[in-house]
Amino acid sequence: MTEIYQSDLQAWQGVIEQLPYWLLPAAIIIALQFNRSRLAYLAAIMLTYYLCVTHSLLEPALLELYSQQILLGGAFTISGFAFIKDRGLLSPHSLVRVVGCGLCFAAGFGWLWANRLFKVQLDELLPSLIDMEVRVIAPLYLCGLLVFIRGLWQANLVNSAIFITLALWAVQFEFTGLVSLATSMTVLAIIYILTVLTDSYFLAYRDELTGLASRRALFNLVLALGRKYSVAMLDIDHFKKFNDTYGHDVGDQVLKLVASKIAGVRGGGRAFRYGGEEFTIIFPRKDAQSTLSYLEEVRQTIEEYDIVLRNEQRKSQSKAKRGKAKTSNQQRTVSVTISIGVAEHQSGETFEQTMKRSDQALYKAKKKGRNQVCA
């Protein structure tokens, strides 16, 4: 029984050791397909290192001798990707990034080389607690801290994947044997693939400006709706005139504000941006009458919210003129209102027909004077 268990374990270990050869190239291809070049570079670096270790492309003695340099060089390189943007692989940026990776990796060697070359002088200047081991670990923890702060400052899935890469890279060198290299590479490849696919999903199904679910997500939800639901159409009143008066930048800010208030709808409503200044709220398992109080709450919240507009000085104004006198930015307050139409799904009716009736209710609200809810 023990022999069978051991043979099964060895078979699984053999499979795990082969997985990085398949998953890391797959991660590179998928990342490039969706223009996530940073993850493609990271997957390529991990694959190169894995090939060097498993196929002895570098002498094991050299890897052992320069393990600290490889640790720091890799940490500097991985951290660098948290502070750059995704660019096309076949572009002038690629050469800059390849050179940058080389410089970051060389920095790891240079750091330890300088510490060993001037060890006597540093030992005299630095406290006794800061020995060679601390001089290796300190930059590693600094890299981790910087990447973590970057992830908080600009939170996204790619930065999270970079932080996990840095953590597993450090584990391989600082806690040797805790996790096998094949397992780490397999986990990273899966994280890269899931990051790209999840990120792309949100791009496809989320409106970039407002953060609400998009029209595509709306029609996907329709497939899961039962027979009883209500559809509300919402439109910002006089939005074109507002855009012409204050500019499209202010108009975008208004859209974001209105979207944030609509997203807070209660009663189980799910908000979507339908297009332009139009929004949709779906209320599963609710009739139109029971949604009116929730829609009225949204309408009132938007009406009562004051938007502060700042009249900033023009960029073309010369520095000399700006230096003569400090003028405070004038502030103006404006408000917007929305009109809402809601319709309940009827038996034998398609979703498009229900939406058309809610659109008719919306136009009814506008004809009656706007800033109201009609069913």
Short mmCIF file of C-alpha atoms in Angstrom, two decimals:
data_model
loop_
_atom_site.label_atom_id
_atom_site.label_comp_id
_atom_site.label_asym_id
_atom_site.label_seq_id
_atom_site.Cartn_x
_atom_site.Cartn_y
_atom_site.Cartn_z
CA MET A 1 0.00 0.00 0.00
CA THR A 2 2.85 2.37 0.89
CA GLU A 3 4.61 1.59 -2.39
CA ILE A 4 1.44 2.40 -4.38
CA TYR A 5 1.05 5.68 -2.49
CA GLN A 6 4.67 6.64 -3.15
CA SER A 7 4.38 5.79 -6.85
CA ASP A 8 1.22 7.92 -7.13
CA LEU A 9 2.98 10.77 -5.35
CA GLN A 10 5.95 10.54 -7.72
CA ALA A 11 3.61 10.50 -10.71
CA TRP A 12 1.89 13.68 -9.48
CA GLN A 13 5.25 15.34 -8.84
CA GLY A 14 6.24 14.52 -12.41
CA VAL A 15 3.04 16.12 -13.71
CA ILE A 16 3.56 19.26 -11.59
CA GLU A 17 7.14 19.58 -12.83
CA GLN A 18 5.88 19.56 -16.42
CA LEU A 19 3.02 22.04 -15.88
CA PRO A 20 5.18 25.23 -16.00
CA TYR A 21 6.39 24.26 -19.49
CA TRP A 22 2.78 24.44 -20.70
CA LEU A 23 1.16 27.04 -18.46
CA LEU A 24 3.83 29.76 -18.59
CA PRO A 25 3.91 29.88 -22.43
CA ALA A 26 0.10 29.86 -22.38
CA ALA A 27 0.18 32.81 -19.96
CA ILE A 28 2.54 34.68 -22.31
CA ILE A 29 0.28 34.12 -25.33
CA ILE A 30 -2.92 35.07 -23.48
CA ALA A 31 -1.32 38.16 -21.91
CA LEU A 32 -0.09 39.37 -25.30
CA GLN A 33 -3.48 38.68 -26.87
CA PHE A 34 -5.13 41.01 -24.33
CA ASN A 35 -2.32 43.61 -24.31
CA ARG A 36 -1.05 42.81 -20.81
CA SER A 37 2.62 43.06 -21.66
CA ARG A 38 3.79 43.31 -18.05
CA LEU A 39 2.40 39.88 -17.24
CA ALA A 40 3.85 38.53 -20.50
CA TYR A 41 7.31 39.77 -19.49
CA LEU A 42 6.98 38.31 -15.99
CA ALA A 43 5.85 34.94 -17.36
CA ALA A 44 8.81 34.97 -19.78
CA ILE A 45 11.24 35.75 -16.95
CA MET A 46 9.82 32.97 -14.77
CA LEU A 47 9.96 30.50 -17.67
CA THR A 48 13.59 31.41 -18.40
CA TYR A 49 14.58 30.92 -14.78
CA TYR A 50 12.69 27.62 -14.58
CA LEU A 51 14.44 26.35 -17.72
CA CYS A 52 17.83 27.40 -16.33
CA VAL A 53 17.24 25.47 -13.10
CA THR A 54 15.56 22.32 -14.46
CA HIS A 55 17.71 21.88 -17.56
CA SER A 56 20.97 23.02 -15.95
CA LEU A 57 21.49 25.72 -18.57
CA LEU A 58 23.56 27.34 -15.83
CA GLU A 59 25.82 25.27 -13.64
CA PRO A 60 24.10 24.44 -10.31
CA ALA A 61 27.27 25.60 -8.57
CA LEU A 62 26.91 29.03 -10.21
CA LEU A 63 23.26 29.26 -9.22
CA GLU A 64 24.21 28.40 -5.65
CA LEU A 65 27.12 30.83 -5.63
CA TYR A 66 25.12 33.75 -7.00
CA SER A 67 21.79 32.94 -5.33
CA GLN A 68 21.71 36.22 -3.38
CA GLN A 69 22.48 38.25 -6.48
CA ILE A 70 19.77 36.45 -8.45
CA LEU A 71 17.34 37.01 -5.55
CA LEU A 72 17.92 40.77 -5.47
CA GLY A 73 18.23 41.17 -9.24
CA GLY A 74 14.94 39.35 -9.76
CA ALA A 75 13.26 41.32 -6.96
CA PHE A 76 14.35 44.65 -8.50
CA THR A 77 13.14 43.52 -11.93
CA ILE A 78 9.77 42.26 -10.69
CA SER A 79 9.20 45.43 -8.65
CA GLY A 80 9.94 47.60 -11.67
CA PHE A 81 6.91 46.24 -13.51
CA ALA A 82 4.61 47.70 -10.84
CA PHE A 83 5.65 51.24 -11.85
CA ILE A 84 5.28 51.05 -15.64
CA LYS A 85 2.29 50.82 -17.95
CA ASP A 86 1.24 48.06 -20.30
CA ARG A 87 2.53 48.69 -23.80
CA GLY A 88 2.50 46.73 -27.03
CA LEU A 89 5.25 44.14 -27.25
CA LEU A 90 6.19 45.10 -30.82
CA SER A 91 6.91 48.75 -30.10
CA PRO A 92 9.89 50.98 -29.22
CA HIS A 93 8.94 50.52 -25.56
CA SER A 94 9.95 46.86 -25.77
CA LEU A 95 13.63 47.69 -26.25
CA VAL A 96 13.52 50.12 -23.34
CA ARG A 97 11.94 47.48 -21.11
CA VAL A 98 14.41 44.78 -22.07
CA VAL A 99 17.28 47.15 -21.28
CA GLY A 100 15.52 48.16 -18.06
CA CYS A 101 15.16 44.52 -17.00
CA GLY A 102 18.86 44.00 -17.63
CA LEU A 103 19.78 47.06 -15.58
CA CYS A 104 17.50 46.05 -12.71
CA PHE A 105 18.96 42.57 -12.67
CA ALA A 106 22.49 43.99 -12.78
CA ALA A 107 21.60 46.24 -9.85
CA GLY A 108 21.22 43.14 -7.66
CA PHE A 109 24.73 42.03 -8.52
CA GLY A 110 26.06 45.58 -8.13
CA TRP A 111 24.50 46.04 -4.70
CA LEU A 112 26.14 42.94 -3.22
CA TRP A 113 29.39 43.52 -5.08
CA ALA A 114 29.65 47.03 -3.61
CA ASN A 115 28.81 45.74 -0.12
CA ARG A 116 31.51 43.08 -0.28
CA LEU A 117 34.08 45.38 -1.87
CA PHE A 118 33.65 48.01 0.81
CA LYS A 119 32.72 45.63 3.62
CA VAL A 120 35.44 46.86 5.99
CA GLN A 121 34.49 50.51 5.55
CA LEU A 122 30.76 49.77 5.88
CA ASP A 123 31.30 47.68 9.00
CA GLU A 124 32.98 50.68 10.59
CA LEU A 125 30.28 53.14 9.55
CA LEU A 126 27.14 51.04 10.06
CA PRO A 127 25.87 49.62 13.37
CA SER A 128 26.85 46.05 14.12
CA LEU A 129 23.26 44.89 13.66
CA ILE A 130 23.39 45.79 9.96
CA ASP A 131 25.49 42.86 8.78
CA MET A 132 25.70 41.36 5.28
CA GLU A 133 22.52 39.34 5.75
CA VAL A 134 20.55 42.46 6.64
CA ARG A 135 22.04 44.26 3.63
CA VAL A 136 20.58 41.53 1.44
CA ILE A 137 17.18 41.30 3.15
CA ALA A 138 16.59 45.06 3.55
CA PRO A 139 16.36 45.84 -0.22
CA LEU A 140 14.08 42.81 -0.65
CA TYR A 141 11.65 44.04 2.01
CA LEU A 142 11.88 47.56 0.58
CA CYS A 143 10.85 46.21 -2.84
CA GLY A 144 7.92 44.39 -1.26
CA LEU A 145 6.84 47.54 0.60
CA LEU A 146 7.03 49.70 -2.53
CA VAL A 147 5.02 47.22 -4.61
CA PHE A 148 2.45 46.91 -1.81
CA ILE A 149 2.06 50.70 -1.56
CA ARG A 150 1.79 50.90 -5.33
CA GLY A 151 -0.99 48.30 -5.20
CA LEU A 152 -2.87 50.41 -2.64
CA TRP A 153 -2.33 53.61 -4.59
CA GLN A 154 -3.39 52.13 -7.94
CA ALA A 155 -5.41 49.06 -7.07
CA ASN A 156 -5.79 46.61 -9.94
CA LEU A 157 -5.40 42.90 -10.56
CA VAL A 158 -2.09 43.24 -12.42
CA ASN A 159 -0.40 45.00 -9.49
CA SER A 160 -1.73 42.29 -7.17
CA ALA A 161 -0.23 39.63 -9.45
CA ILE A 162 3.13 41.44 -9.38
CA PHE A 163 3.10 41.51 -5.57
CA ILE A 164 2.34 37.75 -5.42
CA THR A 165 5.18 37.14 -7.90
CA LEU A 166 7.60 39.05 -5.69
CA ALA A 167 6.43 37.15 -2.60
CA LEU A 168 6.86 33.71 -4.20
CA TRP A 169 10.22 34.76 -5.64
CA ALA A 170 11.44 35.64 -2.14
CA VAL A 171 10.08 32.39 -0.69
CA GLN A 172 12.10 30.35 -3.19
CA PHE A 173 15.36 31.86 -1.95
CA GLU A 174 14.70 32.70 1.69
CA PHE A 175 12.67 29.59 2.61
CA THR A 176 14.25 26.97 0.39
CA GLY A 177 12.23 23.77 0.27
CA LEU A 178 9.04 25.27 1.70
CA VAL A 179 7.40 25.32 -1.74
CA SER A 180 8.84 23.54 -4.76
CA LEU A 181 9.92 25.67 -7.71
CA ALA A 182 7.53 23.80 -10.03
CA THR A 183 4.61 24.52 -7.71
CA SER A 184 5.49 28.23 -7.48
CA MET A 185 5.80 28.53 -11.27
CA THR A 186 2.51 26.69 -11.80
CA VAL A 187 0.71 28.93 -9.29
CA LEU A 188 2.11 32.07 -10.92
CA ALA A 189 1.13 30.91 -14.41
CA ILE A 190 -2.44 30.25 -13.26
CA ILE A 191 -2.55 33.65 -11.51
CA TYR A 192 -1.35 35.41 -14.68
CA ILE A 193 -3.96 33.66 -16.84
CA LEU A 194 -6.81 34.33 -14.39
CA THR A 195 -5.70 37.95 -13.97
CA VAL A 196 -5.80 38.60 -17.71
CA LEU A 197 -9.15 36.86 -18.20
CA THR A 198 -10.77 38.52 -15.16
CA ASP A 199 -9.41 41.94 -16.09
CA SER A 200 -10.66 41.53 -19.66
CA TYR A 201 -14.06 40.42 -18.39
CA PHE A 202 -14.44 43.61 -16.38
CA LEU A 203 -13.36 45.69 -19.38
CA ALA A 204 -16.01 44.00 -21.51
CA TYR A 205 -18.83 44.07 -18.96
CA ARG A 206 -18.07 47.26 -17.02
CA ASP A 207 -18.44 50.82 -18.24
CA GLU A 208 -15.00 52.41 -17.93
CA LEU A 209 -16.22 55.93 -17.12
CA THR A 210 -18.90 55.24 -14.51
CA GLY A 211 -17.88 51.81 -13.21
CA LEU A 212 -21.42 50.51 -13.68
CA ALA A 213 -22.18 47.29 -15.54
CA SER A 214 -22.43 47.86 -19.29
CA ARG A 215 -25.21 47.17 -21.78
CA ARG A 216 -23.60 43.83 -22.63
CA ALA A 217 -23.87 42.80 -18.98
CA LEU A 218 -27.50 43.94 -19.00
CA PHE A 219 -28.46 41.62 -21.84
CA ASN A 220 -26.52 38.79 -20.19
CA LEU A 221 -28.64 39.29 -17.06
CA VAL A 222 -31.80 39.10 -19.15
CA LEU A 223 -31.04 35.43 -19.84
CA ALA A 224 -31.28 34.68 -16.11
CA LEU A 225 -34.38 36.74 -15.34
CA GLY A 226 -37.60 34.98 -14.43
CA ARG A 227 -41.08 35.98 -15.50
CA LYS A 228 -41.55 38.65 -12.85
CA TYR A 229 -39.34 41.74 -12.97
CA SER A 230 -39.48 45.47 -13.61
CA VAL A 231 -37.32 47.65 -15.83
CA ALA A 232 -36.57 51.30 -15.08
CA MET A 233 -35.03 53.71 -17.60
CA LEU A 234 -33.31 56.81 -16.21
CA ASP A 235 -32.13 59.86 -18.15
CA ILE A 236 -30.30 63.01 -17.00
CA ASP A 237 -32.41 66.07 -17.76
CA HIS A 238 -31.02 68.62 -20.25
CA PHE A 239 -27.63 66.86 -20.27
CA LYS A 240 -26.70 68.07 -23.78
CA LYS A 241 -27.27 71.67 -22.73
CA PHE A 242 -25.23 71.04 -19.57
CA ASN A 243 -22.38 69.64 -21.68
CA ASP A 244 -22.47 72.63 -24.04
CA THR A 245 -22.41 75.06 -21.11
CA TYR A 246 -19.74 73.53 -18.88
CA GLY A 247 -17.78 71.26 -21.23
CA HIS A 248 -17.42 67.51 -21.64
CA ASP A 249 -14.97 67.16 -18.73
CA VAL A 250 -17.57 68.47 -16.31
CA GLY A 251 -20.16 66.34 -18.09
CA ASP A 252 -18.09 63.23 -17.42
CA GLN A 253 -17.86 64.17 -13.73
CA VAL A 254 -21.64 64.52 -13.62
CA LEU A 255 -22.07 61.10 -15.22
CA LYS A 256 -19.79 59.56 -12.60
CA LEU A 257 -21.68 61.27 -9.78
CA VAL A 258 -25.10 60.26 -11.08
CA ALA A 259 -23.88 56.70 -11.68
CA SER A 260 -22.59 56.45 -8.10
CA LYS A 261 -26.00 57.51 -6.76
CA ILE A 262 -27.86 55.14 -9.08
CA ALA A 263 -25.56 52.29 -8.05
CA GLY A 264 -26.76 52.78 -4.46
CA VAL A 265 -30.36 51.95 -5.35
CA ARG A 266 -32.07 49.79 -2.76
CA GLY A 267 -34.74 47.13 -3.13
CA GLY A 268 -32.53 44.61 -4.94
CA GLY A 269 -32.17 46.79 -8.03
CA ARG A 270 -29.21 46.25 -10.35
CA ALA A 271 -27.91 49.34 -12.15
CA PHE A 272 -26.44 49.51 -15.68
CA ARG A 273 -25.24 52.25 -17.98
CA TYR A 274 -27.32 51.87 -21.11
CA GLY A 275 -25.49 54.50 -23.14
CA GLY A 276 -24.79 58.24 -23.15
CA GLU A 277 -26.72 59.81 -20.27
CA GLU A 278 -29.18 56.91 -20.05
CA PHE A 279 -29.14 54.31 -17.28
CA THR A 280 -31.17 51.17 -16.57
CA ILE A 281 -32.17 49.52 -13.31
CA ILE A 282 -33.51 45.97 -13.23
CA PHE A 283 -35.63 44.86 -10.28
CA PRO A 284 -35.89 41.04 -10.32
CA ARG A 285 -39.07 39.58 -8.76
CA LYS A 286 -40.67 43.00 -8.20
CA ASP A 287 -43.70 44.67 -9.75
CA ALA A 288 -43.55 48.29 -10.90
CA GLN A 289 -45.56 49.65 -7.98
CA SER A 290 -43.15 48.25 -5.37
CA THR A 291 -40.15 49.87 -7.11
CA LEU A 292 -41.50 53.42 -7.07
CA SER A 293 -40.29 54.27 -3.56
CA TYR A 294 -36.75 53.09 -4.34
CA LEU A 295 -36.64 55.00 -7.63
CA GLU A 296 -38.03 58.12 -5.96
CA GLU A 297 -35.26 57.84 -3.36
CA VAL A 298 -32.62 57.78 -6.12
CA ARG A 299 -34.24 60.73 -7.93
CA GLN A 300 -34.38 62.79 -4.73
CA THR A 301 -30.78 61.98 -3.76
CA ILE A 302 -29.50 63.24 -7.13
CA GLU A 303 -31.68 66.35 -7.05
CA GLU A 304 -30.45 67.36 -3.57
CA TYR A 305 -26.77 66.82 -4.32
CA ASP A 306 -24.87 70.03 -5.13
CA ILE A 307 -21.98 69.78 -7.59
CA VAL A 308 -19.14 72.24 -7.06
CA LEU A 309 -17.52 73.51 -10.27
CA ARG A 310 -14.12 75.13 -10.07
CA ASN A 311 -13.17 77.75 -12.62
CA GLU A 312 -9.46 77.01 -12.94
CA GLN A 313 -7.03 79.44 -14.54
CA ARG A 314 -6.14 78.66 -18.09
CA LYS A 315 -2.96 76.68 -18.70
CA SER A 316 -1.94 79.15 -21.40
CA GLN A 317 -1.68 81.94 -18.85
CA SER A 318 1.94 82.99 -18.46
CA LYS A 319 3.89 82.46 -15.26
CA ALA A 320 4.53 86.18 -15.02
CA LYS A 321 0.85 86.98 -14.87
CA ARG A 322 0.25 84.24 -12.32
CA GLY A 323 3.07 85.61 -10.17
CA LYS A 324 1.62 89.09 -9.86
CA ALA A 325 -1.33 88.13 -7.74
CA LYS A 326 -2.73 84.97 -6.27
CA THR A 327 -6.36 84.56 -7.28
CA SER A 328 -8.45 81.98 -5.59
CA ASN A 329 -10.49 79.67 -7.80
CA GLN A 330 -14.05 80.84 -8.12
CA GLN A 331 -16.54 78.19 -7.17
CA ARG A 332 -20.01 77.66 -8.57
CA THR A 333 -22.59 75.14 -7.48
CA VAL A 334 -24.90 73.41 -9.92
CA SER A 335 -27.32 70.53 -9.64
CA VAL A 336 -28.81 68.03 -12.04
CA THR A 337 -32.04 66.11 -12.07
CA ILE A 338 -33.14 62.85 -13.65
CA SER A 339 -36.37 61.57 -15.12
CA ILE A 340 -37.38 57.94 -14.61
CA GLY A 341 -39.79 55.61 -16.33
CA VAL A 342 -40.57 52.11 -15.07
CA ALA A 343 -42.55 49.22 -16.52
CA GLU A 344 -43.40 45.77 -15.24
CA HIS A 345 -42.85 42.69 -17.40
CA GLN A 346 -46.13 41.27 -18.70
CA SER A 347 -46.89 37.65 -19.57
CA GLY A 348 -45.85 36.74 -23.12
CA GLU A 349 -43.77 39.89 -23.46
CA THR A 350 -40.08 39.98 -24.43
CA PHE A 351 -37.50 41.96 -22.49
CA GLU A 352 -37.16 44.41 -25.39
CA GLN A 353 -40.91 45.07 -25.28
CA THR A 354 -40.82 45.70 -21.54
CA MET A 355 -37.88 48.05 -21.99
CA LYS A 356 -39.74 49.90 -24.74
CA ARG A 357 -42.68 50.47 -22.40
CA SER A 358 -40.34 51.74 -19.66
CA ASP A 359 -38.81 54.07 -22.28
CA GLN A 360 -42.29 55.35 -23.11
CA ALA A 361 -42.87 55.97 -19.39
CA LEU A 362 -39.58 57.90 -19.32
CA TYR A 363 -40.74 60.19 -22.15
CA LYS A 364 -44.02 60.63 -20.31
CA ALA A 365 -42.06 61.84 -17.26
CA LYS A 366 -40.15 64.31 -19.45
CA LYS A 367 -43.33 65.66 -21.05
CA LYS A 368 -44.88 66.18 -17.62
CA GLY A 369 -42.01 68.47 -16.63
CA ARG A 370 -39.01 66.17 -15.95
CA ASN A 371 -37.46 65.35 -12.56
CA GLN A 372 -40.09 62.74 -11.69
CA VAL A 373 -40.93 59.05 -11.83
CA CYS A 374 -43.61 57.65 -14.09
CA ALA A 375 -44.92 54.07 -14.33
#
